[in-house]
mmCIF file of C-alpha atoms in Angstrom:
data_model
loop_
_atom_site.group_PDB
_atom_site.id
_atom_site.type_symbol
_atom_site.label_atom_id
_atom_site.label_comp_id
_atom_site.label_asym_id
_atom_site.label_seq_id
_atom_site.Cartn_x
_atom_site.Cartn_y
_atom_site.Cartn_z
ATOM 1 C CA UNK A 12 -38.133 13.000 -29.861
ATOM 2 C CA UNK A 13 -38.947 9.730 -29.160
ATOM 3 C CA UNK A 14 -35.618 8.115 -29.240
ATOM 4 C CA UNK A 15 -34.697 10.630 -26.668
ATOM 5 C CA UNK A 16 -34.134 8.881 -22.898
ATOM 6 C CA UNK A 17 -33.062 11.335 -20.362
ATOM 7 C CA UNK A 18 -30.863 8.616 -18.440
ATOM 8 C CA UNK A 19 -30.307 11.053 -15.508
ATOM 9 C CA UNK A 20 -32.680 14.233 -14.419
ATOM 10 C CA UNK A 21 -30.994 17.013 -12.182
ATOM 11 C CA UNK A 22 -32.001 16.819 -8.894
ATOM 12 C CA UNK A 23 -32.788 21.445 -9.495
ATOM 13 C CA UNK A 24 -35.248 22.071 -11.524
ATOM 14 C CA UNK A 25 -36.185 25.662 -13.779
ATOM 15 C CA UNK A 26 -35.567 28.314 -11.917
ATOM 16 C CA UNK A 27 -38.859 30.336 -10.801
ATOM 17 C CA UNK A 28 -37.084 33.867 -11.223
ATOM 18 C CA UNK A 29 -34.108 33.326 -12.310
ATOM 19 C CA UNK A 30 -31.803 32.101 -15.023
ATOM 20 C CA UNK A 31 -31.056 28.004 -14.982
ATOM 21 C CA UNK A 32 -28.171 26.192 -16.282
ATOM 22 C CA UNK A 33 -27.623 23.015 -16.878
ATOM 23 C CA UNK A 34 -24.998 20.687 -17.730
ATOM 24 C CA UNK A 35 -25.133 17.740 -19.729
ATOM 25 C CA UNK A 36 -23.648 14.820 -21.152
ATOM 26 C CA UNK A 37 -25.085 13.525 -24.511
ATOM 27 C CA UNK A 38 -24.866 10.149 -25.699
ATOM 28 C CA UNK A 39 -25.500 9.175 -29.213
ATOM 29 C CA UNK A 40 -24.299 6.055 -31.269
ATOM 30 C CA UNK A 41 -22.731 7.500 -34.991
ATOM 31 C CA UNK A 42 -24.957 6.031 -37.925
ATOM 32 C CA UNK A 43 -21.948 5.003 -39.434
ATOM 33 C CA UNK A 44 -20.192 3.517 -36.504
ATOM 34 C CA UNK A 45 -22.481 0.248 -34.201
ATOM 35 C CA UNK A 46 -20.127 -0.045 -30.766
ATOM 36 C CA UNK A 47 -19.121 3.324 -31.225
ATOM 37 C CA UNK A 48 -20.844 6.153 -28.658
ATOM 38 C CA UNK A 49 -20.676 10.339 -29.095
ATOM 39 C CA UNK A 50 -20.364 12.391 -26.100
ATOM 40 C CA UNK A 51 -21.052 15.588 -26.200
ATOM 41 C CA UNK A 52 -21.180 18.248 -22.961
ATOM 42 C CA UNK A 53 -21.152 21.589 -22.409
ATOM 43 C CA UNK A 54 -24.719 23.131 -20.622
ATOM 44 C CA UNK A 55 -28.055 24.249 -22.098
ATOM 45 C CA UNK A 56 -30.039 27.413 -20.121
ATOM 46 C CA UNK A 57 -33.644 28.269 -19.351
ATOM 47 C CA UNK A 58 -33.625 31.767 -18.837
ATOM 48 C CA UNK A 59 -36.373 33.477 -17.632
ATOM 49 C CA UNK A 60 -39.432 35.461 -19.547
ATOM 50 C CA UNK A 61 -38.600 39.299 -19.448
ATOM 51 C CA UNK A 62 -41.496 40.498 -20.486
ATOM 52 C CA UNK A 63 -44.681 39.699 -21.941
ATOM 53 C CA UNK A 64 -44.833 39.753 -25.531
ATOM 54 C CA UNK A 65 -48.047 40.498 -27.942
ATOM 55 C CA UNK A 66 -49.358 37.953 -30.063
ATOM 56 C CA UNK A 67 -47.402 38.177 -33.649
ATOM 57 C CA UNK A 68 -44.400 38.704 -31.476
ATOM 58 C CA UNK A 69 -44.926 35.800 -29.968
ATOM 59 C CA UNK A 70 -41.362 32.986 -30.292
ATOM 60 C CA UNK A 71 -38.944 30.773 -28.875
ATOM 61 C CA UNK A 72 -35.791 32.519 -28.130
ATOM 62 C CA UNK A 73 -32.174 30.026 -28.717
ATOM 63 C CA UNK A 74 -29.191 31.147 -28.726
ATOM 64 C CA UNK A 75 -26.762 28.886 -30.276
ATOM 65 C CA UNK A 76 -28.950 26.473 -31.740
ATOM 66 C CA UNK A 77 -28.921 25.563 -34.752
ATOM 67 C CA UNK A 78 -31.621 25.993 -37.990
ATOM 68 C CA UNK A 79 -32.970 21.977 -36.555
ATOM 69 C CA UNK A 80 -34.389 23.090 -33.328
ATOM 70 C CA UNK A 81 -36.532 26.010 -34.950
ATOM 71 C CA UNK A 82 -38.042 23.230 -37.251
ATOM 72 C CA UNK A 83 -38.282 20.794 -34.098
ATOM 73 C CA UNK A 84 -40.842 23.629 -32.146
ATOM 74 C CA UNK A 85 -42.700 24.128 -35.882
ATOM 75 C CA UNK A 86 -43.660 20.835 -35.720
ATOM 76 C CA UNK A 87 -44.531 21.103 -32.395
ATOM 77 C CA UNK A 88 -47.066 24.074 -32.907
ATOM 78 C CA UNK A 89 -48.253 22.374 -35.738
ATOM 79 C CA UNK A 90 -48.919 19.102 -34.290
ATOM 80 C CA UNK A 91 -50.907 20.834 -31.008
ATOM 81 C CA UNK A 92 -48.340 20.631 -29.200
ATOM 82 C CA UNK A 93 -49.045 22.649 -25.367
ATOM 83 C CA UNK A 94 -46.311 24.772 -25.812
ATOM 84 C CA UNK A 95 -48.352 27.817 -26.445
ATOM 85 C CA UNK A 96 -47.090 29.209 -22.803
ATOM 86 C CA UNK A 97 -43.746 28.858 -24.319
ATOM 87 C CA UNK A 98 -44.880 30.722 -27.055
ATOM 88 C CA UNK A 99 -46.853 34.296 -24.904
ATOM 89 C CA UNK A 100 -43.384 34.296 -22.062
ATOM 90 C CA UNK A 101 -41.242 34.575 -25.159
ATOM 91 C CA UNK A 102 -39.125 31.404 -23.216
ATOM 92 C CA UNK A 103 -35.340 31.776 -24.133
ATOM 93 C CA UNK A 104 -32.669 29.491 -24.555
ATOM 94 C CA UNK A 105 -29.071 29.727 -24.548
ATOM 95 C CA UNK A 106 -26.196 26.651 -25.342
ATOM 96 C CA UNK A 107 -22.435 26.899 -24.777
ATOM 97 C CA UNK A 108 -20.342 25.837 -27.101
ATOM 98 C CA UNK A 109 -20.287 22.234 -27.195
ATOM 99 C CA UNK A 110 -16.862 19.864 -26.470
ATOM 100 C CA UNK A 111 -17.395 16.483 -28.941
ATOM 101 C CA UNK A 112 -15.522 13.595 -27.691
ATOM 102 C CA UNK A 113 -15.372 10.227 -29.687
ATOM 103 C CA UNK A 114 -15.317 6.816 -27.637
ATOM 104 C CA UNK A 115 -14.585 3.036 -29.352
ATOM 105 C CA UNK A 116 -17.702 1.012 -27.283
ATOM 106 C CA UNK A 117 -20.664 0.821 -26.217
ATOM 107 C CA UNK A 118 -23.305 3.813 -25.445
ATOM 108 C CA UNK A 119 -24.236 0.987 -23.121
ATOM 109 C CA UNK A 120 -21.562 0.219 -21.185
ATOM 110 C CA UNK A 121 -20.815 4.341 -21.504
ATOM 111 C CA UNK A 122 -24.024 5.192 -20.099
ATOM 112 C CA UNK A 123 -24.042 3.721 -17.035
ATOM 113 C CA UNK A 124 -20.607 4.787 -16.275
ATOM 114 C CA UNK A 125 -21.780 8.330 -16.932
ATOM 115 C CA UNK A 126 -24.824 8.260 -14.519
ATOM 116 C CA UNK A 127 -22.561 6.981 -12.069
ATOM 117 C CA UNK A 128 -19.951 9.623 -12.950
ATOM 118 C CA UNK A 129 -23.518 11.539 -12.636
ATOM 119 C CA UNK A 130 -24.686 10.192 -9.211
ATOM 120 C CA UNK A 131 -21.068 10.793 -7.487
ATOM 121 C CA UNK A 132 -20.688 13.792 -8.765
ATOM 122 C CA UNK A 133 -22.776 16.334 -6.406
ATOM 123 C CA UNK A 134 -23.423 18.364 -9.466
ATOM 124 C CA UNK A 135 -27.552 19.595 -8.541
ATOM 125 C CA UNK A 136 -27.469 20.468 -12.390
ATOM 126 C CA UNK A 137 -26.413 17.706 -13.972
ATOM 127 C CA UNK A 138 -27.975 16.151 -16.825
ATOM 128 C CA UNK A 139 -27.083 12.861 -18.839
ATOM 129 C CA UNK A 140 -29.303 12.616 -21.909
ATOM 130 C CA UNK A 141 -29.067 9.619 -24.573
ATOM 131 C CA UNK A 142 -30.018 10.730 -28.382
ATOM 132 C CA UNK A 143 -29.858 10.449 -32.307
ATOM 133 C CA UNK A 144 -26.922 11.514 -33.370
ATOM 134 C CA UNK A 145 -28.003 13.753 -36.153
ATOM 135 C CA UNK A 146 -30.917 15.005 -34.287
ATOM 136 C CA UNK A 147 -28.460 15.525 -31.374
ATOM 137 C CA UNK A 148 -29.870 19.030 -30.992
ATOM 138 C CA UNK A 149 -33.698 17.859 -30.638
ATOM 139 C CA UNK A 150 -33.056 15.565 -28.488
ATOM 140 C CA UNK A 151 -32.003 18.843 -26.388
ATOM 141 C CA UNK A 152 -34.845 20.045 -26.533
ATOM 142 C CA UNK A 153 -36.691 17.286 -25.259
ATOM 143 C CA UNK A 154 -34.700 17.332 -22.723
ATOM 144 C CA UNK A 155 -35.287 21.137 -21.391
ATOM 145 C CA UNK A 156 -39.409 20.548 -22.543
ATOM 146 C CA UNK A 157 -38.968 17.763 -19.877
ATOM 147 C CA UNK A 158 -37.386 20.864 -16.919
ATOM 148 C CA UNK A 159 -40.196 22.907 -17.565
ATOM 149 C CA UNK A 160 -43.134 20.128 -17.725
ATOM 150 C CA UNK A 161 -41.426 18.900 -14.324
ATOM 151 C CA UNK A 162 -40.933 22.193 -13.077
ATOM 152 C CA UNK A 163 -44.356 23.324 -13.556
ATOM 153 C CA UNK A 164 -46.260 22.505 -10.180
ATOM 154 C CA UNK A 165 -43.062 24.434 -8.212
ATOM 155 C CA UNK A 166 -43.387 27.658 -10.107
ATOM 156 C CA UNK A 167 -47.171 28.108 -10.493
ATOM 157 C CA UNK A 168 -47.251 27.612 -6.535
ATOM 158 C CA UNK A 169 -43.963 30.619 -6.588
ATOM 159 C CA UNK A 170 -46.330 33.120 -8.834
ATOM 160 C CA UNK A 171 -49.429 32.119 -6.381
ATOM 161 C CA UNK A 172 -47.587 32.369 -3.641
ATOM 162 C CA UNK A 173 -46.513 36.226 -4.598
ATOM 163 C CA UNK A 174 -49.958 36.872 -5.856
ATOM 164 C CA UNK A 175 -48.715 37.114 -9.189
ATOM 165 C CA UNK A 176 -52.318 34.893 -10.039
#
């Protein structure tokens, strides 16, 4: 978690009453190849809660993620992280198949180029994240948690405006 950096934040936030899909590029340096870069690309989606769940059925659903993602949320809950809202409302995360590119370039150089490309793309849902190679799914989930936190004020306003709180 500490080594995850969001290098380019999408212009859009998580929609209060709909599903939001972010197009991501996740950069990492392979442990056994200093000076090289692995780029994973795909999309990750935060699906709005469908129903409130009873306390004994509260969990986060993760479609397309491996076991390290579940371990990440279990670890956060065990260490007092404030994810109760995610659990209570049954947030669901899903991701696409991931395309992987391997470049014989330094991660920093690739990051600079990819961020410039994201700035020029006009894609309001584009994200560029840098993380640890063997824990890349955790880096992707860290990005999603950051987007949830950044979306909180807007989502709260929308609920209040519609008289839901």
